[in-house]
CSV table of C-alpha atoms in Angstrom, one decimal:
chain,number,residue,atom,x,y,z
A,1483,MET,CA,298.7,8.6,124.9
A,1484,PHE,CA,295.9,6.3,123.7
A,1485,ASN,CA,297.9,3.4,125.3
A,1486,TRP,CA,300.9,4.4,123.3
A,1487,THR,CA,304.0,5.4,125.1
A,1488,LEU,CA,305.9,8.3,123.6
A,1489,THR,CA,309.7,8.5,124.0
A,1490,PRO,CA,311.2,11.8,124.9
A,1491,ALA,CA,312.5,12.2,121.3
A,1492,GLN,CA,309.0,11.8,120.0
A,1493,VAL,CA,307.7,14.4,122.4
A,1494,GLN,CA,310.5,16.7,121.2
A,1495,SER,CA,309.3,16.3,117.7
A,1496,PHE,CA,306.2,18.4,118.5
A,1497,ASN,CA,308.3,21.6,118.3
A,1498,PRO,CA,309.5,21.0,114.7
A,1499,LEU,CA,306.0,20.0,113.8
A,1500,PHE,CA,304.6,23.2,115.2
A,1501,ILE,CA,307.3,25.2,113.3
A,1502,ILE,CA,306.4,23.4,110.0
A,1503,ILE,CA,302.7,24.2,110.6
A,1504,PHE,CA,302.9,27.8,111.9
A,1505,ALA,CA,305.9,29.3,110.1
A,1506,PRO,CA,303.9,29.9,106.9
A,1507,VAL,CA,301.1,31.4,109.1
A,1508,PHE,CA,303.5,33.8,110.7
A,1509,ALA,CA,305.2,34.6,107.3
A,1510,ALA,CA,301.8,35.3,105.7
A,1511,ALA,CA,300.7,37.5,108.7
A,1512,TRP,CA,303.8,39.6,108.6
A,1513,THR,CA,303.6,39.9,104.8
A,1514,LYS,CA,299.9,40.9,105.0
A,1515,LEU,CA,300.4,43.4,107.7
A,1516,GLY,CA,303.3,45.1,105.8
A,1517,GLU,CA,304.1,48.4,107.4
A,1518,ARG,CA,301.5,47.9,110.1
A,1519,GLN,CA,303.3,44.9,111.6
A,1520,TRP,CA,305.1,45.2,115.0
A,1521,SER,CA,308.7,46.4,115.1
A,1522,SER,CA,311.4,43.8,115.5
A,1523,ALA,CA,312.0,45.0,119.1
A,1524,THR,CA,308.3,44.4,119.9
A,1525,LYS,CA,308.4,41.0,118.4
A,1526,PHE,CA,311.5,40.1,120.4
A,1527,GLY,CA,309.8,41.4,123.6
A,1528,VAL,CA,306.6,39.4,122.9
A,1529,ALA,CA,308.8,36.3,122.3
A,1530,ASN,CA,310.4,36.7,125.7
A,1531,ILE,CA,307.0,37.2,127.4
A,1532,ILE,CA,305.5,34.1,125.7
A,1533,ILE,CA,308.5,32.0,126.9
A,1534,GLY,CA,308.4,33.5,130.4
A,1535,VAL,CA,304.6,32.8,130.7
A,1536,SER,CA,305.0,29.3,129.4
A,1537,LEU,CA,307.6,28.5,132.1
A,1538,PHE,CA,304.9,29.3,134.7
A,1539,ILE,CA,302.8,26.5,133.4
A,1540,PHE,CA,305.3,24.0,135.0
A,1541,LEU,CA,304.7,25.4,138.5
A,1542,PRO,CA,301.6,23.2,139.4
A,1543,TYR,CA,303.7,20.1,138.7
A,1544,VAL,CA,306.8,21.0,140.7
A,1545,GLY,CA,307.7,18.6,143.4
A,1546,LYS,CA,305.3,15.9,142.3
A,1547,GLY,CA,308.0,13.6,141.2
A,1548,PRO,CA,309.4,12.4,137.8
A,1549,GLN,CA,306.9,12.2,134.9
A,1550,SER,CA,304.3,14.2,136.8
A,1551,THR,CA,303.8,16.7,134.1
A,1552,PRO,CA,301.0,15.5,131.8
A,1553,LEU,CA,301.7,15.1,128.1
A,1554,LEU,CA,299.1,17.7,127.2
A,1555,VAL,CA,300.8,20.3,129.4
A,1556,LEU,CA,304.1,19.5,127.7
A,1557,VAL,CA,302.5,19.9,124.3
A,1558,VAL,CA,301.1,23.3,125.4
A,1559,VAL,CA,304.4,24.4,126.7
A,1560,LEU,CA,306.2,23.3,123.5
A,1561,PHE,CA,303.5,25.1,121.4
A,1562,LEU,CA,304.1,28.3,123.4
A,1563,PHE,CA,307.9,27.9,123.0
A,1564,THR,CA,307.4,27.5,119.3
A,1565,MET,CA,305.3,30.6,119.1
A,1566,GLY,CA,308.0,32.5,121.0
A,1567,GLU,CA,310.6,31.1,118.6
A,1568,LEU,CA,308.6,32.1,115.6
A,1569,PHE,CA,308.5,35.7,116.9
A,1570,LEU,CA,312.2,35.7,117.5
A,1571,SER,CA,314.2,33.5,115.1
A,1572,PRO,CA,313.1,34.4,111.6
A,1573,VAL,CA,312.8,38.0,112.7
A,1574,GLY,CA,316.4,38.0,114.0
A,1575,ASN,CA,317.6,36.2,110.9
A,1576,SER,CA,316.1,38.9,108.7
A,1577,LEU,CA,317.2,41.8,111.0
A,1578,ALA,CA,320.8,40.6,111.1
A,1579,THR,CA,321.2,41.3,107.4
A,1580,ARG,CA,318.8,44.2,107.1
A,1581,VAL,CA,320.6,46.5,109.6
A,1582,ALA,CA,324.1,45.5,108.5
A,1583,PRO,CA,326.2,47.6,106.1
A,1584,ASN,CA,326.4,46.0,102.7
A,1585,ALA,CA,330.0,45.0,103.2
A,1586,PHE,CA,329.2,43.2,106.5
A,1587,LYS,CA,325.9,41.4,106.0
A,1588,SER,CA,327.4,37.9,106.2
A,1589,ARG,CA,329.5,38.8,109.2
A,1590,LEU,CA,326.6,40.3,111.1
A,1591,PHE,CA,324.5,37.2,110.3
A,1592,ALA,CA,327.4,35.1,111.8
A,1593,VAL,CA,327.3,37.4,114.9
A,1594,TRP,CA,323.5,36.7,115.2
A,1595,LEU,CA,324.2,32.9,115.0
A,1596,MET,CA,326.9,33.3,117.6
A,1597,SER,CA,324.5,35.0,119.9
A,1598,VAL,CA,322.1,32.1,119.4
A,1599,SER,CA,324.9,29.6,120.3
A,1600,MET,CA,325.8,31.7,123.3
A,1601,GLY,CA,322.2,31.6,124.4
A,1602,THR,CA,322.2,27.9,124.0
A,1603,ALA,CA,325.4,27.6,126.1
A,1604,LEU,CA,323.8,29.9,128.8
A,1605,SER,CA,320.8,27.6,128.9
A,1606,GLY,CA,323.1,24.7,129.6
A,1607,VAL,CA,324.7,26.7,132.5
A,1608,LEU,CA,321.3,27.6,133.8
A,1609,GLY,CA,320.0,24.1,133.4
A,1610,SER,CA,322.8,22.9,135.7
A,1611,LEU,CA,321.2,25.0,138.4
A,1612,TYR,CA,318.0,23.0,138.0
A,1613,ASN,CA,317.5,20.5,140.9
A,1614,PRO,CA,314.4,18.3,140.5
A,1615,ASP,CA,315.1,16.6,143.8
A,1616,ASP,CA,314.3,19.7,145.8
A,1617,PRO,CA,310.8,21.0,145.2
A,1618,SER,CA,311.7,24.4,146.6
A,1619,ALA,CA,314.7,24.8,144.4
A,1620,GLU,CA,312.7,23.6,141.4
A,1621,ARG,CA,310.0,26.2,142.1
A,1622,THR,CA,312.6,28.9,142.6
A,1623,PHE,CA,314.2,27.9,139.3
A,1624,PHE,CA,311.1,28.2,137.2
A,1625,ILE,CA,309.8,31.4,138.9
A,1626,THR,CA,313.2,33.1,138.6
A,1627,LEU,CA,313.6,32.2,134.9
A,1628,SER,CA,310.0,33.2,134.2
A,1629,VAL,CA,310.2,36.6,135.9
A,1630,ILE,CA,313.6,37.5,134.3
A,1631,THR,CA,312.4,36.4,130.9
A,1632,ILE,CA,309.1,38.4,131.2
A,1633,ALA,CA,310.9,41.4,132.6
A,1634,LEU,CA,313.3,41.4,129.7
A,1635,GLY,CA,310.4,41.2,127.2
A,1636,VAL,CA,308.6,44.1,128.9
A,1637,PHE,CA,311.9,46.1,128.8
A,1638,LEU,CA,312.3,45.4,125.1
A,1639,ILE,CA,308.8,46.5,124.4
A,1640,ALA,CA,309.3,49.6,126.6
A,1641,ILE,CA,312.4,50.7,124.7
A,1642,ARG,CA,311.1,49.8,121.2
A,1643,ARG,CA,310.6,53.4,120.0
A,1644,TRP,CA,314.1,54.3,121.1
A,1645,VAL,CA,315.5,51.3,119.3
A,1646,VAL,CA,313.5,51.9,116.1
A,1647,SER,CA,314.6,55.6,116.2
A,1648,LYS,CA,318.3,54.7,116.5
A,1649,PHE,CA,318.2,52.0,113.9
A,1650,VAL,CA,316.0,53.1,110.9
A,1651,ASP,CA,315.9,49.6,109.4
A,1652,PHE,CA,315.0,48.0,112.8
A,1653,ARG,CA,311.3,47.9,111.9
């Protein structure tokens, strides 16, 4: 970038930078919307759809060898990942304590954090299925993860009314 080589660690710093920039924007938007904001189930669904769509962005670069994905594309993908994360993470943090009985708020928050760690472990397992040496397997990997993630997001949005009706504080 401008005759400056970025290390992978420097590229990974875009995500925290986007969080620092956009977390206040999301917080202000949810606060301003008040009762008109989406339900937590909808936000979770939208987060999954954003992540799924962002994975499709890698497809044109599959099978073209190492370092074939342009930096700008990686930045766009990291930006979309961050947007999905901002729909999910702070909402989940808040929801974990909001829906819990008073005596179990910290325990339910711990369960929420354990679910995040389980998701991280699952991503490691799924990552082991990634084979960059086989363009067909690489394409299948991204398409499968994208479709499953988008389908899960659509499912969450489809059942949002049921979820909200069962959990009064799930808004």
